[in-house]
Amino acid sequence: MADGSRGPKTVAALLLAAGSGERLGAGVPKAFAELAGVSLLVRSLRTLRSSLSVGPIVIVVPEGWLSEAGRVTADSGIAGEVGIVKGGSTRRDSVARGLEALHSHHDAILCHDAARPLASVDLVDRVTERLWASRRGPAGAAEGADGVVPIVPSRDTIKRVRGGWVVETIPREELGLVQTPQAFRAEALREAHARAPSGEAASDDAVLLEAAGFRVAVVDGERSNLKVTTEEDLRMAEHILGTGGGILWSSRS
Ligand code: C5P
């Protein structure tokens, strides 16, 4: 975990839960929808809290849901420092608000989508550990990472489609499907957010680091770590839970 230059690194986490979840149609914001009786928010929170590498956690929720978030968090009995703040109209705005609420003295910040309730604790540890690992590149130089994202290789053939017609088949060998949790050196994450042109959308944080010239490394993701967007995803997640899918579906199996 530590890179040897000084003591153990400190890691804070942002749990992004401020999406409306219209496509899920649960009647509540997506993070408050339940998967086998436990909300996506609480499931993700438990995973982050179960990782020994994670310190303070800031949950970012939709306007009007702060007290409900406080209630479910208290009911879940999750210990340690957990803050709750109001999110923005885009994911990027929500991350920015979460960053404002975090003290700046952490070495790393983990960003995790509450919409991925099946991420494992092992995955949380893997992305943070990779952040501090000093790898040797082809030329023998140390290759420290500014950010780390989990990736699962694409098994499907991917085509670019316009207006109902295939215009291109994209070689899939170098393509990966990106997940959260993602880990970042805190300074790099803050700088990448500050440097990105205002209004520029970002479906994850790594894209802002890439645009700012920071180095983003990958670790193995988990096929069971699906993103809940629709009712069908929720059913799939229930199925994975019911079949012990974390092992069955691992990209490493
Ligand atoms: O909408 P989507 O599922 O892509 O959002 C990914 C994650 O970002 C979700 O966990 C969602 O709650 C969060 N989000 C947010 N603030 C927004 C939009 C999305 O925290 N304005």
PDB file of C-alpha atoms and ligand atoms in Angstrom:
ATOM      1  CA  MET A   1       0.000   0.000   0.000  1.00  0.00           C
ATOM      2  CA  ALA A   2       2.652   2.538   0.939  1.00  0.00           C
ATOM      3  CA  ASP A   3       5.284   3.458  -1.635  1.00  0.00           C
ATOM      4  CA  GLY A   4       7.997   3.527   0.960  1.00  0.00           C
ATOM      5  CA  SER A   5       8.606   7.274   0.777  1.00  0.00           C
ATOM      6  CA  ARG A   6       6.612   7.965   3.947  1.00  0.00           C
ATOM      7  CA  GLY A   7       3.840   6.491   6.105  1.00  0.00           C
ATOM      8  CA  PRO A   8       0.668   4.792   4.928  1.00  0.00           C
ATOM      9  CA  LYS A   9      -1.390   6.725   2.408  1.00  0.00           C
ATOM     10  CA  THR A  10      -4.787   8.081   3.364  1.00  0.00           C
ATOM     11  CA  VAL A  11      -7.753   7.444   1.099  1.00  0.00           C
ATOM     12  CA  ALA A  12     -11.120   9.199   1.160  1.00  0.00           C
ATOM     13  CA  ALA A  13     -14.102   8.113  -0.908  1.00  0.00           C
ATOM     14  CA  LEU A  14     -16.894   9.864  -2.771  1.00  0.00           C
ATOM     15  CA  LEU A  15     -20.047   7.819  -3.216  1.00  0.00           C
ATOM     16  CA  LEU A  16     -21.984   9.282  -6.149  1.00  0.00           C
ATOM     17  CA  ALA A  17     -25.668   8.830  -5.523  1.00  0.00           C
ATOM     18  CA  ALA A  18     -27.253  12.017  -6.867  1.00  0.00           C
ATOM     19  CA  GLY A  19     -28.631  10.618 -10.129  1.00  0.00           C
ATOM     20  CA  SER A  20     -32.379  10.736 -10.676  1.00  0.00           C
ATOM     21  CA  GLY A  21     -32.676   7.183 -11.988  1.00  0.00           C
ATOM     22  CA  GLU A  22     -35.500   8.010 -14.375  1.00  0.00           C
ATOM     23  CA  ARG A  23     -34.718   5.000 -16.560  1.00  0.00           C
ATOM     24  CA  LEU A  24     -35.139   2.719 -13.552  1.00  0.00           C
ATOM     25  CA  GLY A  25     -38.583   4.116 -12.812  1.00  0.00           C
ATOM     26  CA  ALA A  26     -38.469   3.095  -9.137  1.00  0.00           C
ATOM     27  CA  GLY A  27     -40.295   6.241  -7.972  1.00  0.00           C
ATOM     28  CA  VAL A  28     -37.249   7.205  -5.871  1.00  0.00           C
ATOM     29  CA  PRO A  29     -33.752   8.281  -6.949  1.00  0.00           C
ATOM     30  CA  LYS A  30     -31.856   5.221  -8.174  1.00  0.00           C
ATOM     31  CA  ALA A  31     -29.510   4.989  -5.183  1.00  0.00           C
ATOM     32  CA  PHE A  32     -32.520   4.642  -2.886  1.00  0.00           C
ATOM     33  CA  ALA A  33     -34.041   1.793  -4.902  1.00  0.00           C
ATOM     34  CA  GLU A  34     -33.700  -1.585  -3.209  1.00  0.00           C
ATOM     35  CA  LEU A  35     -31.883  -4.659  -4.379  1.00  0.00           C
ATOM     36  CA  ALA A  36     -33.040  -7.690  -2.397  1.00  0.00           C
ATOM     37  CA  GLY A  37     -34.284  -5.434   0.411  1.00  0.00           C
ATOM     38  CA  VAL A  38     -31.189  -3.233   0.748  1.00  0.00           C
ATOM     39  CA  SER A  39     -30.774   0.066  -1.111  1.00  0.00           C
ATOM     40  CA  LEU A  40     -28.050   0.464  -3.708  1.00  0.00           C
ATOM     41  CA  LEU A  41     -26.707   3.304  -1.555  1.00  0.00           C
ATOM     42  CA  VAL A  42     -26.302   1.176   1.568  1.00  0.00           C
ATOM     43  CA  ARG A  43     -24.822  -1.735  -0.370  1.00  0.00           C
ATOM     44  CA  SER A  44     -22.149   0.508  -1.907  1.00  0.00           C
ATOM     45  CA  LEU A  45     -21.517   2.216   1.410  1.00  0.00           C
ATOM     46  CA  ARG A  46     -20.965  -1.127   3.156  1.00  0.00           C
ATOM     47  CA  THR A  47     -18.477  -2.161   0.494  1.00  0.00           C
ATOM     48  CA  LEU A  48     -16.473   1.043   0.827  1.00  0.00           C
ATOM     49  CA  ARG A  49     -16.563   0.872   4.624  1.00  0.00           C
ATOM     50  CA  SER A  50     -15.430  -2.768   4.604  1.00  0.00           C
ATOM     51  CA  SER A  51     -12.213  -1.821   2.847  1.00  0.00           C
ATOM     52  CA  LEU A  52      -9.445  -1.140   5.325  1.00  0.00           C
ATOM     53  CA  SER A  53      -7.887   1.254   2.840  1.00  0.00           C
ATOM     54  CA  VAL A  54     -10.827   3.718   2.916  1.00  0.00           C
ATOM     55  CA  GLY A  55     -11.101   6.465   5.556  1.00  0.00           C
ATOM     56  CA  PRO A  56     -13.762   9.203   5.368  1.00  0.00           C
ATOM     57  CA  ILE A  57     -16.653   8.764   2.946  1.00  0.00           C
ATOM     58  CA  VAL A  58     -18.755  11.562   1.470  1.00  0.00           C
ATOM     59  CA  ILE A  59     -22.099  10.560  -0.031  1.00  0.00           C
ATOM     60  CA  VAL A  60     -23.487  12.857  -2.710  1.00  0.00           C
ATOM     61  CA  VAL A  61     -27.287  12.713  -2.966  1.00  0.00           C
ATOM     62  CA  PRO A  62     -30.032  14.564  -4.858  1.00  0.00           C
ATOM     63  CA  GLU A  63     -31.463  17.794  -3.489  1.00  0.00           C
ATOM     64  CA  GLY A  64     -34.216  17.010  -0.994  1.00  0.00           C
ATOM     65  CA  TRP A  65     -32.753  13.598  -0.061  1.00  0.00           C
ATOM     66  CA  LEU A  66     -30.175  14.606   2.556  1.00  0.00           C
ATOM     67  CA  SER A  67     -32.276  13.625   5.558  1.00  0.00           C
ATOM     68  CA  GLU A  68     -33.408  10.337   4.019  1.00  0.00           C
ATOM     69  CA  ALA A  69     -29.767   9.543   3.216  1.00  0.00           C
ATOM     70  CA  GLY A  70     -28.877  10.370   6.824  1.00  0.00           C
ATOM     71  CA  ARG A  71     -31.623   8.074   8.071  1.00  0.00           C
ATOM     72  CA  VAL A  72     -30.682   5.054   5.929  1.00  0.00           C
ATOM     73  CA  THR A  73     -27.010   5.546   6.729  1.00  0.00           C
ATOM     74  CA  ALA A  74     -27.710   5.674  10.484  1.00  0.00           C
ATOM     75  CA  ASP A  75     -30.047   2.652  10.250  1.00  0.00           C
ATOM     76  CA  SER A  76     -27.389   0.655   8.439  1.00  0.00           C
ATOM     77  CA  GLY A  77     -25.087   1.040  11.457  1.00  0.00           C
ATOM     78  CA  ILE A  78     -22.103   1.929   9.310  1.00  0.00           C
ATOM     79  CA  ALA A  79     -19.305   3.237  11.482  1.00  0.00           C
ATOM     80  CA  GLY A  80     -16.636   5.831  10.839  1.00  0.00           C
ATOM     81  CA  GLU A  81     -16.701   9.238   9.255  1.00  0.00           C
ATOM     82  CA  VAL A  82     -19.549   9.550   6.752  1.00  0.00           C
ATOM     83  CA  GLY A  83     -20.660  12.931   5.400  1.00  0.00           C
ATOM     84  CA  ILE A  84     -23.622  13.643   3.161  1.00  0.00           C
ATOM     85  CA  VAL A  85     -23.827  16.539   0.700  1.00  0.00           C
ATOM     86  CA  LYS A  86     -26.155  17.691  -2.022  1.00  0.00           C
ATOM     87  CA  GLY A  87     -25.182  16.821  -5.597  1.00  0.00           C
ATOM     88  CA  GLY A  88     -25.411  18.767  -8.848  1.00  0.00           C
ATOM     89  CA  SER A  89     -27.263  18.390 -12.110  1.00  0.00           C
ATOM     90  CA  THR A  90     -24.523  16.264 -13.733  1.00  0.00           C
ATOM     91  CA  ARG A  91     -22.238  13.587 -12.351  1.00  0.00           C
ATOM     92  CA  ARG A  92     -19.285  15.916 -12.836  1.00  0.00           C
ATOM     93  CA  ASP A  93     -21.001  18.625 -10.744  1.00  0.00           C
ATOM     94  CA  SER A  94     -21.782  16.049  -8.068  1.00  0.00           C
ATOM     95  CA  VAL A  95     -18.125  15.003  -7.885  1.00  0.00           C
ATOM     96  CA  ALA A  96     -17.096  18.665  -7.654  1.00  0.00           C
ATOM     97  CA  ARG A  97     -19.439  19.171  -4.697  1.00  0.00           C
ATOM     98  CA  GLY A  98     -18.129  16.042  -3.029  1.00  0.00           C
ATOM     99  CA  LEU A  99     -14.562  17.295  -3.502  1.00  0.00           C
ATOM    100  CA  GLU A 100     -15.456  20.613  -1.865  1.00  0.00           C
ATOM    101  CA  ALA A 101     -16.767  18.729   1.153  1.00  0.00           C
ATOM    102  CA  LEU A 102     -13.602  16.636   1.538  1.00  0.00           C
ATOM    103  CA  HIS A 103     -10.599  17.895   3.424  1.00  0.00           C
ATOM    104  CA  SER A 104      -7.643  18.285   1.123  1.00  0.00           C
ATOM    105  CA  HIS A 105      -5.125  16.310   3.149  1.00  0.00           C
ATOM    106  CA  HIS A 106      -5.938  12.860   1.750  1.00  0.00           C
ATOM    107  CA  ASP A 107      -3.447  11.275  -0.594  1.00  0.00           C
ATOM    108  CA  ALA A 108      -6.045   9.563  -2.724  1.00  0.00           C
ATOM    109  CA  ILE A 109      -9.722   9.849  -3.535  1.00  0.00           C
ATOM    110  CA  LEU A 110     -11.853   6.959  -4.603  1.00  0.00           C
ATOM    111  CA  CYS A 111     -14.927   7.708  -6.719  1.00  0.00           C
ATOM    112  CA  HIS A 112     -17.636   5.072  -6.734  1.00  0.00           C
ATOM    113  CA  ASP A 113     -21.088   5.057  -8.330  1.00  0.00           C
ATOM    114  CA  ALA A 114     -23.870   3.948  -6.009  1.00  0.00           C
ATOM    115  CA  ALA A 115     -25.369   2.495  -9.197  1.00  0.00           C
ATOM    116  CA  ARG A 116     -22.766  -0.318  -8.921  1.00  0.00           C
ATOM    117  CA  PRO A 117     -23.903  -2.085  -5.744  1.00  0.00           C
ATOM    118  CA  LEU A 118     -22.075  -5.360  -6.442  1.00  0.00           C
ATOM    119  CA  ALA A 119     -18.486  -4.100  -6.528  1.00  0.00           C
ATOM    120  CA  SER A 120     -16.356  -6.216  -4.193  1.00  0.00           C
ATOM    121  CA  VAL A 121     -14.155  -5.006  -1.348  1.00  0.00           C
ATOM    122  CA  ASP A 122     -11.309  -6.725  -3.148  1.00  0.00           C
ATOM    123  CA  LEU A 123     -11.862  -4.447  -6.144  1.00  0.00           C
ATOM    124  CA  VAL A 124     -11.763  -1.351  -3.904  1.00  0.00           C
ATOM    125  CA  ASP A 125      -8.436  -2.534  -2.505  1.00  0.00           C
ATOM    126  CA  ARG A 126      -7.079  -3.445  -5.929  1.00  0.00           C
ATOM    127  CA  VAL A 127      -7.578   0.022  -7.433  1.00  0.00           C
ATOM    128  CA  THR A 128      -6.062   1.795  -4.421  1.00  0.00           C
ATOM    129  CA  GLU A 129      -3.104  -0.562  -4.183  1.00  0.00           C
ATOM    130  CA  ARG A 130      -2.345  -0.139  -7.881  1.00  0.00           C
ATOM    131  CA  LEU A 131      -2.259   3.631  -7.388  1.00  0.00           C
ATOM    132  CA  TRP A 132       0.783   3.328  -5.158  1.00  0.00           C
ATOM    133  CA  ALA A 133       2.475   0.486  -6.970  1.00  0.00           C
ATOM    134  CA  SER A 134       5.587   1.425  -8.838  1.00  0.00           C
ATOM    135  CA  ARG A 135       5.628  -0.609 -12.020  1.00  0.00           C
ATOM    136  CA  ARG A 136       8.489  -0.940 -14.460  1.00  0.00           C
ATOM    137  CA  GLY A 137       7.671   0.131 -17.993  1.00  0.00           C
ATOM    138  CA  PRO A 138       9.236  -1.232 -21.186  1.00  0.00           C
ATOM    139  CA  ALA A 139      12.207   1.110 -20.816  1.00  0.00           C
ATOM    140  CA  GLY A 140      12.649   0.159 -17.169  1.00  0.00           C
ATOM    141  CA  ALA A 141      11.326   3.498 -15.921  1.00  0.00           C
ATOM    142  CA  ALA A 142       8.968   3.544 -12.933  1.00  0.00           C
ATOM    143  CA  GLU A 143       5.400   4.058 -14.065  1.00  0.00           C
ATOM    144  CA  GLY A 144       3.406   5.575 -11.249  1.00  0.00           C
ATOM    145  CA  ALA A 145      -0.277   6.127 -11.945  1.00  0.00           C
ATOM    146  CA  ASP A 146      -2.330   9.258 -11.325  1.00  0.00           C
ATOM    147  CA  GLY A 147      -5.551   7.308 -11.618  1.00  0.00           C
ATOM    148  CA  VAL A 148      -6.640   3.667 -11.747  1.00  0.00           C
ATOM    149  CA  VAL A 149      -9.809   2.259 -13.311  1.00  0.00           C
ATOM    150  CA  PRO A 150     -11.202  -1.282 -13.367  1.00  0.00           C
ATOM    151  CA  ILE A 151     -11.723  -2.671 -16.862  1.00  0.00           C
ATOM    152  CA  VAL A 152     -13.373  -5.807 -18.202  1.00  0.00           C
ATOM    153  CA  PRO A 153     -12.358  -6.780 -21.719  1.00  0.00           C
ATOM    154  CA  SER A 154     -15.069  -6.549 -24.334  1.00  0.00           C
ATOM    155  CA  ARG A 155     -16.206 -10.019 -25.412  1.00  0.00           C
ATOM    156  CA  ASP A 156     -18.626  -8.646 -27.977  1.00  0.00           C
ATOM    157  CA  THR A 157     -17.851  -7.278 -31.386  1.00  0.00           C
ATOM    158  CA  ILE A 158     -18.380  -3.529 -31.292  1.00  0.00           C
ATOM    159  CA  LYS A 159     -19.698  -1.548 -34.240  1.00  0.00           C
ATOM    160  CA  ARG A 160     -20.234   2.135 -34.791  1.00  0.00           C
ATOM    161  CA  VAL A 161     -23.832   2.672 -35.895  1.00  0.00           C
ATOM    162  CA  ARG A 162     -25.411   5.762 -37.459  1.00  0.00           C
ATOM    163  CA  GLY A 163     -29.030   6.106 -38.432  1.00  0.00           C
ATOM    164  CA  GLY A 164     -29.645   2.380 -38.366  1.00  0.00           C
ATOM    165  CA  TRP A 165     -26.563   1.480 -40.465  1.00  0.00           C
ATOM    166  CA  VAL A 166     -23.251  -0.013 -39.467  1.00  0.00           C
ATOM    167  CA  VAL A 167     -20.473   2.367 -40.482  1.00  0.00           C
ATOM    168  CA  GLU A 168     -17.484   0.702 -38.809  1.00  0.00           C
ATOM    169  CA  THR A 169     -16.380  -2.347 -36.858  1.00  0.00           C
ATOM    170  CA  ILE A 170     -13.977  -1.362 -34.099  1.00  0.00           C
ATOM    171  CA  PRO A 171     -11.218  -3.890 -33.344  1.00  0.00           C
ATOM    172  CA  ARG A 172     -12.044  -5.050 -29.843  1.00  0.00           C
ATOM    173  CA  GLU A 173      -8.582  -6.208 -28.736  1.00  0.00           C
ATOM    174  CA  GLU A 174      -7.783  -2.887 -27.102  1.00  0.00           C
ATOM    175  CA  LEU A 175     -11.307  -2.096 -25.912  1.00  0.00           C
ATOM    176  CA  GLY A 176     -12.425  -2.424 -22.322  1.00  0.00           C
ATOM    177  CA  LEU A 177     -15.589  -1.650 -20.385  1.00  0.00           C
ATOM    178  CA  VAL A 178     -14.823   0.746 -17.569  1.00  0.00           C
ATOM    179  CA  GLN A 179     -16.264   0.480 -14.071  1.00  0.00           C
ATOM    180  CA  THR A 180     -16.072   2.180 -10.690  1.00  0.00           C
ATOM    181  CA  PRO A 181     -14.594   2.286  -8.043  1.00  0.00           C
ATOM    182  CA  GLN A 182     -11.859   4.434  -9.594  1.00  0.00           C
ATOM    183  CA  ALA A 183      -8.901   5.662  -7.525  1.00  0.00           C
ATOM    184  CA  PHE A 184      -7.014   8.900  -8.067  1.00  0.00           C
ATOM    185  CA  ARG A 185      -4.154  10.796  -6.562  1.00  0.00           C
ATOM    186  CA  ALA A 186      -6.114  13.528  -4.826  1.00  0.00           C
ATOM    187  CA  GLU A 187      -4.139  16.381  -6.389  1.00  0.00           C
ATOM    188  CA  ALA A 188      -4.533  14.963  -9.881  1.00  0.00           C
ATOM    189  CA  LEU A 189      -8.298  14.541  -9.473  1.00  0.00           C
ATOM    190  CA  ARG A 190      -8.737  18.077  -8.183  1.00  0.00           C
ATOM    191  CA  GLU A 191      -6.522  19.524 -10.899  1.00  0.00           C
ATOM    192  CA  ALA A 192      -8.252  17.564 -13.679  1.00  0.00           C
ATOM    193  CA  HIS A 193     -11.648  18.807 -12.510  1.00  0.00           C
ATOM    194  CA  ALA A 194     -10.387  22.384 -12.254  1.00  0.00           C
ATOM    195  CA  ARG A 195      -8.791  22.318 -15.714  1.00  0.00           C
ATOM    196  CA  ALA A 196     -11.691  20.774 -17.638  1.00  0.00           C
ATOM    197  CA  PRO A 197     -13.717  23.374 -19.563  1.00  0.00           C
ATOM    198  CA  SER A 198     -16.912  24.180 -17.699  1.00  0.00           C
ATOM    199  CA  GLY A 199     -19.923  22.450 -19.144  1.00  0.00           C
ATOM    200  CA  GLU A 200     -17.853  19.593 -20.584  1.00  0.00           C
ATOM    201  CA  ALA A 201     -19.647  16.378 -19.680  1.00  0.00           C
ATOM    202  CA  ALA A 202     -17.738  13.514 -18.079  1.00  0.00           C
ATOM    203  CA  SER A 203     -19.322  10.096 -17.675  1.00  0.00           C
ATOM    204  CA  ASP A 204     -16.467   9.164 -15.352  1.00  0.00           C
ATOM    205  CA  ASP A 205     -13.595  11.027 -13.678  1.00  0.00           C
ATOM    206  CA  ALA A 206     -10.804   9.248 -15.509  1.00  0.00           C
ATOM    207  CA  VAL A 207     -11.783  10.990 -18.749  1.00  0.00           C
ATOM    208  CA  LEU A 208     -10.944  14.348 -17.149  1.00  0.00           C
ATOM    209  CA  LEU A 209      -7.527  13.061 -16.062  1.00  0.00           C
ATOM    210  CA  GLU A 210      -6.875  11.685 -19.540  1.00  0.00           C
ATOM    211  CA  ALA A 211      -7.753  15.072 -21.073  1.00  0.00           C
ATOM    212  CA  ALA A 212      -5.404  16.837 -18.636  1.00  0.00           C
ATOM    213  CA  GLY A 213      -2.511  14.526 -19.568  1.00  0.00           C
ATOM    214  CA  PHE A 214      -2.442  12.446 -16.386  1.00  0.00           C
ATOM    215  CA  ARG A 215      -1.659   8.742 -16.502  1.00  0.00           C
ATOM    216  CA  VAL A 216      -4.530   6.354 -15.906  1.00  0.00           C
ATOM    217  CA  ALA A 217      -3.717   2.685 -15.283  1.00  0.00           C
ATOM    218  CA  VAL A 218      -6.107  -0.269 -15.355  1.00  0.00           C
ATOM    219  CA  VAL A 219      -6.767  -3.257 -13.119  1.00  0.00           C
ATOM    220  CA  ASP A 220      -9.040  -6.245 -13.704  1.00  0.00           C
ATOM    221  CA  GLY A 221     -12.683  -5.334 -13.167  1.00  0.00           C
ATOM    222  CA  GLU A 222     -15.467  -7.738 -12.251  1.00  0.00           C
ATOM    223  CA  ARG A 223     -18.213  -8.870 -14.622  1.00  0.00           C
ATOM    224  CA  SER A 224     -20.568  -9.075 -11.636  1.00  0.00           C
ATOM    225  CA  ASN A 225     -19.971  -5.358 -10.968  1.00  0.00           C
ATOM    226  CA  LEU A 226     -22.792  -4.313 -13.242  1.00  0.00           C
ATOM    227  CA  LYS A 227     -24.257  -0.836 -13.391  1.00  0.00           C
ATOM    228  CA  VAL A 228     -27.913  -0.636 -12.506  1.00  0.00           C
ATOM    229  CA  THR A 229     -29.686   1.555 -15.034  1.00  0.00           C
ATOM    230  CA  THR A 230     -32.950  -0.214 -15.809  1.00  0.00           C
ATOM    231  CA  GLU A 231     -35.337  -2.621 -14.104  1.00  0.00           C
ATOM    232  CA  GLU A 232     -33.735  -5.424 -16.110  1.00  0.00           C
ATOM    233  CA  ASP A 233     -30.328  -4.610 -14.547  1.00  0.00           C
ATOM    234  CA  LEU A 234     -31.899  -4.810 -11.099  1.00  0.00           C
ATOM    235  CA  ARG A 235     -33.279  -8.274 -11.916  1.00  0.00           C
ATOM    236  CA  MET A 236     -29.856  -9.315 -13.206  1.00  0.00           C
ATOM    237  CA  ALA A 237     -28.226  -8.047 -10.007  1.00  0.00           C
ATOM    238  CA  GLU A 238     -30.726 -10.041  -7.917  1.00  0.00           C
ATOM    239  CA  HIS A 239     -29.865 -13.100  -9.945  1.00  0.00           C
ATOM    240  CA  ILE A 240     -26.127 -12.578  -9.374  1.00  0.00           C
ATOM    241  CA  LEU A 241     -26.687 -12.172  -5.629  1.00  0.00           C
ATOM    242  CA  GLY A 242     -28.855 -15.270  -5.525  1.00  0.00           C
ATOM    243  CA  THR A 243     -26.290 -17.399  -7.308  1.00  0.00           C
ATOM    244  CA  GLY A 244     -23.180 -16.162  -5.497  1.00  0.00           C
ATOM    245  CA  GLY A 245     -22.317 -14.498  -8.793  1.00  0.00           C
ATOM    246  CA  GLY A 246     -19.304 -12.556  -7.499  1.00  0.00           C
ATOM    247  CA  ILE A 247     -17.248 -15.674  -8.021  1.00  0.00           C
ATOM    248  CA  LEU A 248     -19.181 -17.136 -10.916  1.00  0.00           C
ATOM    249  CA  TRP A 249     -18.958 -13.921 -12.903  1.00  0.00           C
ATOM    250  CA  SER A 250     -15.434 -12.776 -12.096  1.00  0.00           C
ATOM    251  CA  SER A 251     -13.416 -11.737 -15.120  1.00  0.00           C
ATOM    252  CA  ARG A 252     -10.526 -13.613 -13.529  1.00  0.00           C
ATOM    253  CA  SER A 253     -12.316 -16.987 -13.484  1.00  0.00           C
TER     254      SER A 253
HETATM  255  O1  C5P B   1     -26.808   8.222 -14.527  1.00  0.00           O
HETATM  256  P1  C5P B   1     -25.697   7.237 -14.287  1.00  0.00           P
HETATM  257  O2  C5P B   1     -26.163   5.893 -13.818  1.00  0.00           O
HETATM  258  O3  C5P B   1     -24.738   7.157 -15.422  1.00  0.00           O
HETATM  259  O4  C5P B   1     -24.886   7.853 -13.075  1.00  0.00           O
HETATM  260  C1  C5P B   1     -23.719   7.219 -12.577  1.00  0.00           C
HETATM  261  C2  C5P B   1     -23.584   7.545 -11.101  1.00  0.00           C
HETATM  262  O5  C5P B   1     -23.440   8.947 -10.936  1.00  0.00           O
HETATM  263  C3  C5P B   1     -24.804   7.094 -10.293  1.00  0.00           C
HETATM  264  O6  C5P B   1     -24.395   6.441  -9.123  1.00  0.00           O
HETATM  265  C4  C5P B   1     -25.518   8.409 -10.029  1.00  0.00           C
HETATM  266  O7  C5P B   1     -26.232   8.425  -8.797  1.00  0.00           O
HETATM  267  C5  C5P B   1     -24.378   9.420 -10.010  1.00  0.00           C
HETATM  268  N1  C5P B   1     -24.823  10.766 -10.423  1.00  0.00           N
HETATM  269  C6  C5P B   1     -24.667  11.824  -9.526  1.00  0.00           C
HETATM  270  N2  C5P B   1     -25.130  13.077  -9.884  1.00  0.00           N
HETATM  271  C7  C5P B   1     -25.727  13.282 -11.068  1.00  0.00           C
HETATM  272  C8  C5P B   1     -25.876  12.221 -11.994  1.00  0.00           C
HETATM  273  C9  C5P B   1     -25.398  10.964 -11.630  1.00  0.00           C
HETATM  274  O8  C5P B   1     -24.139  11.630  -8.425  1.00  0.00           O
HETATM  275  N3  C5P B   1     -26.178  14.504 -11.355  1.00  0.00           N
END
